[in-house]
């Protein structure tokens, strides 16, 4: 039995037994290689579920809308390891109760989706632990190294060109499971902390604010990078912040639901005398 | 016999236009993004793209535009209008859907009030369109009563030749004629055959769609909730759209001086139409998505007798969750009746 059939059956069972009220998964998209999020509420709809190597989006963001989990019922969601890590962060930040999330875990390797054993976020702890010891993506690191080789002036000019393309569509924010604030700082207008204009300065403000808010929280799912309609390499910004968090604080985002947010904790033995 | 322009003469053409005081913008790739940039040589252009990622709308209605500079004094306020310069510009290699987008928006910007910022830019810009001989899975001009060789919004129409050596050239407006007068010796007479336009399948029945939208009972239909469930509320679709035109006026500065700006706004945003009281008549994503569809295919048609969509397909092409106008209108035209 292929993974798709196995997970369709499992989803049907979860729904018909009443173990979950909803399954968030992937369905056919508008072209043969596109997949789109689907919301399955009854066992007879599970044939709409698709699971293959094109299922790359991190669906955990669909767990946070207000009211979804407030009835105490459970929801099942298809997640790759990056998505499982974001569930841990959402749990650590009190946005979801992990006991209400049934994880239909899978991974994509060599152009194939394969099932991951376990159904609760904690079941995947060894997997995430091994990911941490492997370290951050070497491909991203190689790309990031290219930037590091530039002089500071050239690097600034590089980002100046990239950010000047931004149109403040906020697709990066909306697609990101970690960007769940009910009212983002850039949408606060009494007072208006951040200008809404999408000129280069305003775009710098926006992208830097977001980079800091994602430090130690980004799980490198790549959602923002793929969503950006003007192809700003957001992956490199987030990667750089993740690297800082890992190197300086041994912090690998989403290790567990007990992990302390790196920018919201203070250690007694911190060598710095100053905290921001 | 018709007039043709050979690819090999394009550089001469650009030189002649520059000599006549025009700047030429064409699709090209810069910093990993395809958009209309100013070009110097034919080799800078990316004319084989189905569509650049960004539309030409950006050059008429920019994402942020200064309107006035103000200074608040003790007893008075000084203001200084910031009007855009009247630049002579040629947009070369525009696709018919993007050119149509300008024509679709003209009545909006010139309806009860003439938007100087739009029309100053429109007035001196010449739109040279190239008919499409290829399309992708997302193109849907034929579904919204346009076509891959539609002339709407264009001043000059170029139709690729079958032998691939150049284009047939046809002036459609006075502005177009005036432009061709600057290059008489570059064009030549020929009976070379034009290539057939791209075949773009019709994806939905627009008449069924508009009839359903116009039915007051459809406003509260459960359909809107279902179709928009996965919408994440970003503005990628609206900001890439050649016809979306909503904007917000913002003052940027300190207590005493600043600049009043016109910034793009989007019906996808939770803040869109939020009242000062905190009440928002469109307080869910489904009511916001409904607004987008109703505006384009019901209200705008009612007011200006044209769809506020030119079928470019960008909204679907770029959507992070694979939504878009096409799927919604397809679903509407398939609804049981
Ligand atoms: S997705 Fe890209 S263009 Fe949109 S706000 Fe984010 S960085 Fe800017
Ligand atoms: S910042 Fe981007 S890559 Fe990181 S978790 Fe959010 S969407 Fe994913
Ligand atoms: S609504 Fe979509 S298809 Fe229509 S013009 Fe706008 S972006 Fe293009």
Coordinates of C-alpha atoms and ligand atoms in Angstrom, one line a residue:
Chain A
X1 CA 0.0 0.0 0.0
X2 CA 1.4 3.4 -1.0
X3 CA 1.7 6.2 1.5
X4 CA -1.2 8.1 0.0
X5 CA -3.6 5.2 0.4
X6 CA -2.3 4.4 3.9
X7 CA -2.9 8.0 5.0
X8 CA -6.2 8.3 3.3
X9 CA -7.3 5.3 5.2
X10 CA -5.9 6.6 8.4
X11 CA -7.6 10.0 7.9
X12 CA -10.9 8.2 7.2
X13 CA -10.6 6.2 10.4
X14 CA -9.7 9.3 12.5
X15 CA -12.8 11.1 11.2
X16 CA -15.2 8.2 11.4
X17 CA -14.2 7.3 14.9
X18 CA -14.6 10.9 15.9
X19 CA -10.9 11.1 17.0
X20 CA -10.5 14.3 15.0
X21 CA -13.1 16.7 13.6
X22 CA -10.9 17.9 10.7
X23 CA -8.0 16.7 8.6
X24 CA -5.8 19.3 7.0
X25 CA -4.0 17.9 4.1
X26 CA -3.0 18.3 0.4
X27 CA -5.2 18.0 -2.6
X28 CA -4.8 18.3 -6.4
X29 CA -3.8 21.7 -7.5
X30 CA -4.4 23.7 -10.7
X31 CA -1.5 22.0 -12.5
X32 CA -0.1 18.5 -12.3
X33 CA 2.8 19.5 -10.0
X34 CA 0.8 21.8 -7.7
X35 CA -0.8 20.8 -4.5
X36 CA -3.2 22.9 -2.5
X37 CA -4.3 22.7 1.2
X38 CA -7.6 20.9 1.6
X39 CA -9.9 20.6 4.6
X40 CA -11.5 17.2 5.1
X41 CA -14.4 16.9 7.5
X42 CA -15.8 13.5 6.7
X43 CA -14.5 10.0 5.9
X44 CA -16.1 9.9 2.4
X45 CA -14.1 13.0 1.3
X46 CA -10.7 11.5 2.1
X47 CA -10.3 10.4 -1.5
X48 CA -9.5 14.0 -2.2
X49 CA -6.3 13.7 -0.2
X50 CA -3.0 13.6 -2.2
X51 CA 0.4 12.8 -0.7
X52 CA 3.5 12.8 -2.9
X53 CA 6.8 14.6 -3.3
X54 CA 4.9 17.8 -4.5
X55 CA 3.4 18.3 -1.0
X56 CA 6.0 20.7 0.2
X57 CA 3.9 23.4 2.0
X58 CA 4.0 23.6 5.8
X59 CA 0.4 23.4 6.8
X60 CA 0.8 24.0 10.5
X61 CA -0.3 27.7 10.1
X62 CA -3.8 26.5 9.5
X63 CA -4.0 25.3 13.1
X64 CA -3.9 28.8 14.6
X65 CA -6.9 30.6 13.4
X66 CA -9.0 31.8 16.2
X67 CA -11.6 29.3 17.5
X68 CA -10.4 26.3 15.6
X69 CA -9.2 24.4 18.7
X70 CA -11.2 26.1 21.3
X71 CA -13.8 23.4 21.5
X72 CA -11.2 21.0 22.8
X73 CA -11.6 18.7 19.8
X74 CA -8.6 17.4 17.8
X75 CA -7.4 18.1 14.3
X76 CA -5.1 15.9 12.2
X77 CA -2.6 17.6 9.9
X78 CA -0.1 16.4 7.3
X79 CA 3.3 17.6 8.3
X80 CA 6.9 17.2 7.3
X81 CA 9.6 17.5 10.0
X82 CA 9.7 21.3 9.5
X83 CA 6.0 21.4 10.2
X84 CA 6.4 19.3 13.2
X85 CA 9.0 21.7 14.6
X86 CA 6.6 24.6 14.0
X87 CA 3.9 22.8 16.0
X88 CA 6.4 22.5 18.8
X89 CA 7.0 26.3 18.6
X90 CA 3.3 27.0 18.5
X91 CA 2.9 24.8 21.6
X92 CA 5.8 26.5 23.4
X93 CA 4.3 29.9 22.6
X94 CA 0.9 28.7 23.9
X95 CA -0.8 29.0 20.5
X96 CA -1.9 25.4 20.2
X97 CA -2.4 22.6 22.6
X98 CA -0.3 19.8 21.2
X99 CA -2.6 17.2 22.7
X100 CA -5.2 18.4 20.1
X101 CA -3.0 17.9 17.1
X102 CA -2.7 14.5 15.4
X103 CA 0.3 14.5 13.2
X104 CA 0.2 12.6 9.9
X105 CA 4.0 12.8 9.5
X106 CA 5.9 12.2 6.3
X107 CA 9.2 13.1 4.7
X108 CA 10.2 13.7 1.2
X109 CA 13.4 12.1 0.0
X110 CA 14.7 11.2 -3.5
X111 CA 11.4 12.5 -5.1
X112 CA 9.3 10.3 -2.9
X113 CA 7.1 10.8 0.2
X114 CA 7.5 8.3 2.9
X115 CA 5.6 7.9 6.2
X116 CA 7.1 8.9 9.5
X117 CA 6.1 6.8 12.5
X118 CA 4.4 8.6 15.5
X119 CA 1.3 10.7 15.8
X120 CA 2.0 13.1 18.6
X121 CA 4.6 15.9 18.4
X122 CA 6.7 14.3 21.2
X123 CA 7.0 11.0 19.2
X124 CA 9.2 12.9 16.7
X125 CA 11.7 14.1 19.3
X126 CA 14.5 11.7 18.3
X127 CA 14.1 12.7 14.6
X128 CA 14.3 16.4 15.4
X129 CA 17.3 15.7 17.7
X130 CA 19.1 14.0 14.9
X131 CA 18.2 16.9 12.5
X132 CA 19.8 19.3 15.0
X133 CA 23.0 17.3 15.2
X134 CA 23.2 17.3 11.4
X135 CA 23.0 21.1 11.6
X136 CA 21.4 23.6 9.3
X137 CA 21.1 23.1 5.6
X138 CA 24.5 23.0 3.8
X139 CA 22.9 24.2 0.6
X140 CA 21.6 27.3 2.3
X141 CA 25.0 27.7 4.0
X142 CA 26.8 27.7 0.6
X143 CA 24.4 30.3 -0.7
X144 CA 24.9 32.4 2.4
X145 CA 28.7 32.1 2.2
X146 CA 28.5 33.8 -1.2
X147 CA 27.0 36.8 0.5
X148 CA 29.5 36.7 3.3
X149 CA 32.3 37.0 0.8
X150 CA 31.0 40.3 -0.4
X151 CA 32.3 43.6 1.1
X152 CA 29.9 45.2 3.5
X153 CA 29.1 47.9 0.9
X154 CA 28.4 45.3 -1.8
X155 CA 26.3 43.3 0.6
X156 CA 24.3 46.3 1.5
X157 CA 23.8 47.1 -2.1
X158 CA 22.7 43.5 -2.7
X159 CA 19.9 43.8 -0.1
X160 CA 19.1 47.3 -1.2
X161 CA 18.2 45.9 -4.6
X162 CA 16.4 42.9 -3.2
X163 CA 14.3 44.9 -0.7
X164 CA 13.5 47.6 -3.2
X165 CA 11.5 44.9 -5.1
X166 CA 9.3 44.3 -2.1
X167 CA 5.7 45.3 -2.5
X168 CA 4.6 44.7 1.0
X169 CA 2.1 42.1 0.0
X170 CA 2.8 40.3 3.2
X171 CA 2.6 36.9 1.6
X172 CA 5.8 36.0 3.5
X173 CA 4.0 36.8 6.8
X174 CA 0.7 35.3 5.9
X175 CA 2.1 32.0 4.8
X176 CA 4.4 31.7 7.8
X177 CA 3.1 29.5 10.7
X178 CA 5.2 31.5 13.1
X179 CA 3.6 34.8 12.0
X180 CA 0.3 34.3 13.9
X181 CA 0.0 37.8 15.6
X182 CA -3.6 38.9 15.5
X183 CA -2.3 42.3 14.6
X184 CA 1.2 42.5 13.2
X185 CA 3.3 45.5 14.4
X186 CA 3.2 46.9 10.9
X187 CA -0.6 47.0 10.9
X188 CA -0.7 48.9 14.2
X189 CA -1.7 52.4 13.4
X190 CA -2.3 54.0 16.8
X191 CA 0.5 55.0 16.9
X192 CA 1.8 54.0 13.5
X193 CA 5.1 52.4 14.5
X194 CA 6.1 51.4 11.1
X195 CA 5.2 53.3 7.9
X196 CA 3.0 51.4 5.5
X197 CA 4.7 52.8 2.4
X198 CA 6.5 50.3 0.3
X199 CA 9.5 52.4 -0.6
X200 CA 12.9 51.0 -0.2
X201 CA 13.3 52.4 3.4
X202 CA 9.9 51.1 4.4
X203 CA 10.7 47.7 2.9
X204 CA 13.9 47.5 4.9
X205 CA 12.0 48.3 8.0
X206 CA 9.5 45.6 7.3
X207 CA 12.0 42.9 6.3
X208 CA 14.3 43.6 9.2
X209 CA 11.4 43.6 11.7
X210 CA 10.3 40.3 10.4
X211 CA 13.8 38.8 10.4
X212 CA 14.1 39.7 14.1
X213 CA 10.7 38.3 15.0
X214 CA 11.6 35.0 13.3
X215 CA 15.0 34.7 14.9
X216 CA 15.2 31.3 16.6
X217 CA 11.6 30.6 15.5
X218 CA 12.0 29.9 11.8
X219 CA 12.0 26.2 10.9
X220 CA 13.3 26.8 7.3
X221 CA 10.1 25.4 5.7
X222 CA 10.8 27.8 2.8
X223 CA 7.2 28.9 2.7
X224 CA 8.0 32.7 2.7
X225 CA 10.7 32.3 0.1
X226 CA 8.4 30.4 -2.2
X227 CA 5.5 32.8 -1.6
X228 CA 7.4 36.0 -2.2
X229 CA 6.1 37.1 -5.6
X230 CA 9.2 39.3 -6.3
X231 CA 11.7 36.5 -5.5
X232 CA 13.5 38.1 -2.6
X233 CA 15.8 35.4 -1.2
X234 CA 14.1 35.4 2.3
X235 CA 15.6 32.0 3.0
X236 CA 19.0 33.6 3.4
X237 CA 17.8 36.1 6.0
X238 CA 16.1 33.5 8.0
X239 CA 19.0 31.1 7.6
X240 CA 21.4 33.7 8.9
X241 CA 19.3 34.3 12.0
X242 CA 18.9 30.6 12.6
X243 CA 22.7 30.2 12.4
X244 CA 23.2 32.9 15.0
X245 CA 20.7 31.3 17.3
X246 CA 22.3 27.9 16.9
X247 CA 25.9 29.1 17.2
X248 CA 25.4 31.5 20.1
X249 CA 22.7 29.7 22.1
X250 CA 22.7 26.1 20.8
X251 CA 19.1 26.9 19.9
X252 CA 17.5 24.7 17.1
X253 CA 14.0 26.1 16.6
X254 CA 11.2 23.8 17.5
X255 CA 13.2 21.1 19.2
X256 CA 10.4 20.5 21.7
X257 CA 7.3 22.0 23.1
X258 CA 9.2 23.0 26.3
X259 CA 11.9 25.0 24.4
X260 CA 12.2 28.6 25.6
X261 CA 11.9 31.2 22.9
X262 CA 15.5 32.4 22.3
X263 CA 14.6 36.1 22.3
X264 CA 12.3 35.9 25.3
X265 CA 14.6 34.2 27.8
X266 CA 17.6 35.2 29.9
X267 CA 20.2 33.0 31.4
X268 CA 21.8 33.9 34.7
X269 CA 25.2 32.9 33.2
X270 CA 24.9 35.0 30.1
X271 CA 28.2 36.6 29.4
X272 CA 26.6 39.7 28.0
X273 CA 26.0 42.5 30.6
X274 CA 23.4 44.1 28.3
X275 CA 20.2 42.7 27.1
X276 CA 18.1 44.3 24.4
Chain B
X1 CA 1.3 43.9 -48.0
X2 CA 1.7 45.1 -44.5
X3 CA 4.5 46.8 -42.7
X4 CA 6.9 44.7 -40.7
X5 CA 9.7 45.3 -38.2
X6 CA 12.6 42.8 -38.3
X7 CA 14.3 41.7 -35.1
X8 CA 17.6 42.7 -36.6
X9 CA 16.3 46.3 -36.9
X10 CA 15.1 46.6 -33.3
X11 CA 18.3 48.3 -32.1
X12 CA 18.0 50.9 -34.8
X13 CA 14.4 51.3 -33.8
X14 CA 15.4 51.9 -30.1
X15 CA 18.0 54.4 -31.2
X16 CA 15.5 56.3 -33.3
X17 CA 13.0 56.4 -30.5
X18 CA 15.6 57.6 -28.0
X19 CA 16.6 60.3 -30.5
X20 CA 13.0 61.4 -30.6
X21 CA 13.0 61.9 -26.8
X22 CA 11.4 58.7 -25.7
X23 CA 12.6 56.3 -23.1
X24 CA 11.9 52.7 -23.8
X25 CA 10.7 50.2 -21.2
X26 CA 10.5 46.5 -22.0
X27 CA 10.2 43.2 -20.1
X28 CA 13.6 42.2 -18.8
X29 CA 15.1 40.4 -15.9
X30 CA 16.9 42.3 -13.2
X31 CA 17.7 41.1 -9.7
X32 CA 15.9 37.8 -10.2
X33 CA 12.7 39.5 -11.2
X34 CA 11.0 39.9 -14.6
X35 CA 9.4 43.3 -15.0
X36 CA 9.4 46.4 -17.2
X37 CA 12.8 48.1 -17.0
X38 CA 14.3 50.8 -19.1
X39 CA 16.3 49.1 -21.8
X40 CA 19.1 50.4 -24.1
X41 CA 19.5 47.4 -26.5
X42 CA 17.3 44.7 -28.0
X43 CA 19.5 42.2 -26.2
X44 CA 18.3 43.6 -22.8
X45 CA 14.7 42.5 -23.6
X46 CA 13.1 39.3 -22.5
X47 CA 10.5 39.1 -25.2
X48 CA 9.9 35.4 -25.2
X49 CA 8.4 35.4 -21.7
X50 CA 4.7 34.5 -21.6
X51 CA 4.4 37.4 -19.2
X52 CA 6.8 39.3 -16.9
X53 CA 6.1 38.7 -13.2
X54 CA 5.2 42.3 -12.6
X55 CA 2.7 44.3 -14.7
X56 CA 3.1 47.6 -16.5
X57 CA 0.4 49.0 -14.1
X58 CA 3.3 49.7 -11.7
X59 CA 4.5 52.4 -14.0
X60 CA 1.2 54.2 -14.0
X61 CA 0.0 53.5 -10.5
X62 CA 3.1 52.9 -8.4
X63 CA 3.0 51.0 -5.1
X64 CA 3.7 54.2 -3.2
X65 CA 3.4 57.6 -4.6
X66 CA 4.0 61.0 -3.0
X67 CA 1.1 63.4 -3.4
X68 CA 1.9 66.5 -1.4
X69 CA 4.6 67.7 0.9
X70 CA 3.2 69.5 3.9
X71 CA 4.6 71.7 6.7
X72 CA 2.5 72.7 9.7
X73 CA 3.2 76.2 11.0
X74 CA 1.7 78.1 13.8
X75 CA -1.1 79.6 11.9
X76 CA -1.0 77.9 8.5
X77 CA -0.1 74.8 6.7
X78 CA 2.2 75.0 3.7
X79 CA 1.6 72.4 1.0
X80 CA 3.4 71.7 -2.1
X81 CA 1.9 69.3 -4.8
X82 CA 4.2 66.6 -6.0
X83 CA 3.0 65.8 -9.5
X84 CA 4.7 63.2 -11.6
X85 CA 6.9 64.4 -14.5
X86 CA 5.4 64.0 -18.0
X87 CA 7.8 61.5 -19.4
X88 CA 7.6 60.4 -23.0
X89 CA 7.7 56.6 -22.6
X90 CA 7.3 53.6 -24.9
X91 CA 6.3 50.3 -23.3
X92 CA 7.6 47.8 -25.8
X93 CA 6.6 44.1 -25.7
X94 CA 3.5 44.5 -23.6
X95 CA 1.1 41.5 -23.6
X96 CA -2.5 42.1 -24.6
X97 CA -3.8 41.3 -21.1
X98 CA -1.5 43.9 -19.5
X99 CA -2.4 46.6 -22.2
X100 CA -6.1 45.8 -21.6
X101 CA -5.5 46.3 -17.9
X102 CA -4.7 50.0 -18.5
X103 CA -7.8 50.5 -20.6
X104 CA -9.9 48.7 -18.0
X105 CA -8.7 51.1 -15.3
X106 CA -9.0 54.3 -17.3
X107 CA -12.7 54.8 -16.6
X108 CA -12.1 54.2 -12.9
X109 CA -9.3 56.9 -12.6
X110 CA -11.3 59.3 -14.8
X111 CA -14.8 58.8 -13.5
X112 CA -16.0 61.4 -11.0
X113 CA -12.6 62.9 -10.6
X114 CA -9.7 62.8 -13.0
X115 CA -6.7 61.3 -11.3
X116 CA -3.9 63.5 -12.6
X117 CA -1.2 61.0 -11.4
X118 CA -2.6 58.3 -13.6
X119 CA -3.4 60.4 -16.6
X120 CA -0.2 62.4 -16.7
X121 CA 1.6 59.1 -17.1
X122 CA -1.0 57.6 -19.5
X123 CA -1.0 60.7 -21.7
X124 CA 2.6 60.4 -22.8
X125 CA 3.1 56.7 -22.8
X126 CA 2.8 54.6 -26.0
X127 CA 1.8 51.0 -25.6
X128 CA 3.4 48.7 -28.1
X129 CA 1.9 45.3 -27.7
X130 CA 3.1 41.9 -29.0
X131 CA 0.3 39.4 -29.7
X132 CA 0.8 36.1 -27.9
X133 CA 1.8 33.1 -29.8
X134 CA 2.3 31.0 -26.7
X135 CA 0.5 30.8 -23.4
X136 CA 0.8 28.8 -20.2
X137 CA -1.6 26.8 -18.0
X138 CA -2.7 30.0 -16.2
X139 CA -3.5 32.3 -19.1
X140 CA -7.3 32.9 -19.3
X141 CA -7.9 36.0 -21.5
X142 CA -10.3 34.1 -23.6
X143 CA -12.5 33.4 -20.6
X144 CA -13.0 37.1 -19.9
X145 CA -14.0 38.2 -23.4
X146 CA -10.4 39.1 -24.5
X147 CA -7.9 37.2 -26.6
X148 CA -4.2 36.6 -27.2
X149 CA -4.3 39.1 -30.0
X150 CA -6.7 41.6 -28.4
X151 CA -5.9 45.2 -29.2
X152 CA -7.6 46.8 -26.2
X153 CA -5.4 49.4 -24.6
X154 CA -2.7 49.2 -27.2
X155 CA -1.4 52.0 -29.5
X156 CA 0.7 49.7 -31.8
X157 CA 0.1 46.0 -32.3
X158 CA 3.0 43.7 -33.3
X159 CA 2.1 40.3 -34.5
X160 CA 5.0 37.8 -34.7
X161 CA 5.8 36.5 -38.2
X162 CA 5.5 32.9 -39.0
X163 CA 9.1 32.7 -40.1
X164 CA 10.2 34.2 -36.7
X165 CA 12.1 37.1 -38.3
X166 CA 10.1 39.9 -36.8
X167 CA 6.6 41.3 -36.5
X168 CA 3.8 42.7 -38.5
X169 CA 3.2 46.3 -37.4
X170 CA -0.1 48.0 -37.0
X171 CA -0.8 51.4 -35.6
X172 CA -4.1 51.5 -33.7
X173 CA -4.3 55.1 -32.4
X174 CA -3.0 58.5 -33.2
X175 CA -0.3 58.0 -30.6
X176 CA 0.7 54.8 -32.4
X177 CA 0.8 56.5 -35.8
X178 CA 3.0 59.3 -34.4
X179 CA 5.3 56.7 -33.0
X180 CA 5.7 54.8 -36.3
X181 CA 6.4 58.1 -38.1
X182 CA 9.7 58.3 -36.2
X183 CA 10.9 55.1 -37.8
X184 CA 9.7 55.2 -41.5
X185 CA 12.9 53.8 -42.9
X186 CA 13.2 51.0 -40.4
X187 CA 9.9 49.4 -41.2
X188 CA 9.5 47.6 -44.5
X189 CA 6.7 46.4 -46.7
X190 CA 6.3 42.6 -46.8
X191 CA 3.8 39.9 -47.4
X192 CA 5.3 37.6 -44.8
X193 CA 2.6 35.7 -43.0
X194 CA 1.8 36.3 -39.3
X195 CA 2.0 33.4 -36.9
X196 CA -1.3 32.2 -35.5
X197 CA -2.2 33.5 -32.0
X198 CA -1.8 31.2 -29.0
X199 CA -4.6 28.8 -28.3
X200 CA -6.0 29.7 -24.9
X201 CA -8.8 27.4 -23.8
X202 CA -11.9 29.0 -22.3
X203 CA -12.0 28.0 -18.7
X204 CA -15.4 29.1 -17.5
X205 CA -18.6 30.6 -18.8
X206 CA -18.4 34.2 -17.9
X207 CA -22.1 34.8 -18.6
X208 CA -23.1 32.2 -16.1
X209 CA -20.7 33.6 -13.6
X210 CA -21.9 37.2 -13.9
X211 CA -25.6 36.1 -13.8
X212 CA -25.0 34.2 -10.6
X213 CA -23.0 37.1 -9.0
X214 CA -25.8 39.5 -9.9
X215 CA -28.4 37.4 -8.1
X216 CA -28.8 39.0 -4.6
X217 CA -29.2 35.5 -3.1
X218 CA -25.6 34.6 -4.1
X219 CA -24.2 37.2 -1.7
X220 CA -24.9 35.1 1.4
X221 CA -24.1 31.8 -0.3
X222 CA -22.2 29.2 1.6
X223 CA -20.0 29.0 -1.5
X224 CA -17.8 31.9 -0.4
X225 CA -16.8 30.2 2.8
X226 CA -15.9 26.9 1.1
X227 CA -13.9 28.5 -1.8
X228 CA -11.8 30.7 0.4
X229 CA -11.0 28.4 3.3
X230 CA -7.4 28.2 2.4
X231 CA -6.9 31.8 1.6
X232 CA -4.1 33.2 3.8
X233 CA -5.0 36.8 3.2
X234 CA -1.9 38.1 1.6
X235 CA -2.0 40.7 -1.2
X236 CA 0.0 38.8 -3.8
X237 CA -3.0 38.4 -6.1
X238 CA -4.1 42.0 -5.9
X239 CA -0.7 43.5 -6.1
X240 CA 0.3 41.6 -9.1
X241 CA -3.0 42.2 -10.9
X242 CA -2.9 44.6 -13.8
X243 CA -6.4 45.9 -12.9
X244 CA -6.6 46.0 -9.1
X245 CA -6.5 49.7 -8.1
X246 CA -7.4 50.1 -4.5
X247 CA -5.3 52.5 -2.5
X248 CA -4.9 54.1 0.8
X249 CA -3.9 57.7 1.7
X250 CA -1.3 57.9 4.4
X251 CA 0.6 60.8 5.9
X252 CA 4.3 60.0 6.6
X253 CA 6.3 62.3 8.7
X254 CA 6.5 63.8 12.1
X255 CA 4.2 66.3 13.9
X256 CA 5.3 69.2 11.8
X257 CA 6.0 68.1 8.3
X258 CA 5.8 65.1 6.1
X259 CA 4.5 63.7 2.8
X260 CA 1.1 62.5 2.0
X261 CA 1.3 59.3 0.0
X262 CA -1.0 57.1 -2.0
X263 CA -0.2 53.5 -1.2
X264 CA -1.6 50.3 -2.7
X265 CA -4.2 48.7 -0.5
X266 CA -5.7 45.2 -0.9
X267 CA -9.2 43.8 -0.2
X268 CA -7.3 40.7 1.1
X269 CA -6.0 42.4 4.1
X270 CA -7.8 42.1 7.4
X271 CA -7.3 45.9 7.9
X272 CA -9.1 46.7 4.6
X273 CA -12.3 48.7 5.3
X274 CA -11.7 48.5 9.1
X275 CA -13.6 51.4 10.6
X276 CA -12.1 53.6 13.4
X277 CA -14.7 52.0 15.7
X278 CA -13.0 48.7 15.2
X279 CA -16.0 47.4 13.2
X280 CA -15.2 45.8 9.9
X281 CA -18.0 45.1 7.5
X282 CA -15.8 42.4 5.9
X283 CA -14.4 40.8 9.0
X284 CA -13.6 37.3 7.6
X285 CA -11.5 36.1 4.7
X286 CA -14.5 34.8 2.9
X287 CA -16.2 38.1 2.9
X288 CA -13.0 39.7 1.6
X289 CA -12.6 37.2 -1.2
X290 CA -16.3 37.7 -2.1
X291 CA -15.6 41.4 -2.3
X292 CA -12.7 40.8 -4.8
X293 CA -14.9 38.6 -7.0
X294 CA -17.9 40.8 -6.8
X295 CA -15.9 43.9 -7.4
X296 CA -14.3 42.5 -10.5
X297 CA -17.2 40.7 -12.1
X298 CA -20.3 42.4 -10.8
X299 CA -19.9 46.0 -9.4
X300 CA -17.2 47.1 -11.9
X301 CA -19.2 45.7 -14.8
X302 CA -22.3 47.4 -13.5
X303 CA -20.5 50.7 -13.4
X304 CA -18.2 50.7 -16.3
X305 CA -19.5 47.8 -18.4
X306 CA -16.3 45.9 -18.4
X307 CA -14.8 43.1 -16.3
X308 CA -12.1 44.3 -13.9
X309 CA -9.9 41.4 -15.0
X310 CA -7.9 40.9 -18.2
X311 CA -7.2 37.2 -17.7
X312 CA -3.5 37.4 -17.2
X313 CA -3.7 34.6 -14.7
X314 CA -1.1 36.1 -12.3
X315 CA -3.3 35.8 -9.3
X316 CA -3.3 32.0 -9.7
X317 CA 0.2 31.7 -11.0
X318 CA 1.7 33.3 -7.9
X319 CA -0.8 32.3 -5.2
X320 CA 1.1 30.6 -2.3
X321 CA -1.9 28.3 -1.7
X322 CA -3.0 27.8 -5.3
X323 CA -6.2 29.8 -5.3
X324 CA -7.1 32.5 -7.8
X325 CA -9.8 33.9 -9.9
X326 CA -9.8 30.9 -12.3
X327 CA -10.8 28.3 -9.8
X328 CA -13.4 30.5 -8.2
X329 CA -15.1 31.4 -11.5
X330 CA -14.9 27.9 -12.7
X331 CA -16.6 26.7 -9.5
X332 CA -19.3 29.4 -9.9
X333 CA -20.0 28.4 -13.5
X334 CA -20.3 24.8 -12.4
X335 CA -22.6 25.4 -9.5
X336 CA -25.9 23.5 -9.9
X337 CA -28.6 25.8 -11.1
Ligands
LIG1 S1 6.4 38.3 0.3 FE1 8.1 39.5 -0.7 S2 7.1 41.2 -1.6 FE2 5.6 40.4 -0.2 S3 6.0 41.5 1.7 FE3 7.2 39.7 1.9 S4 9.2 40.3 1.1 FE4 7.8 41.9 0.4
LIG2 S1 10.1 32.4 8.2 FE1 9.7 31.4 6.2 S2 10.9 29.6 6.2 FE2 10.7 30.3 8.3 S3 9.0 29.3 9.3 FE3 8.2 31.2 8.4 S4 7.5 30.7 6.3 FE4 8.9 29.0 7.0
LIG3 S1 -7.8 39.1 -11.4 FE1 -6.1 37.6 -11.8 S2 -6.3 37.0 -13.9 FE2 -7.6 38.8 -13.7 S3 -6.3 40.5 -14.3 FE3 -6.1 40.3 -12.1 S4 -4.3 39.0 -11.7 FE4 -4.9 38.8 -13.9

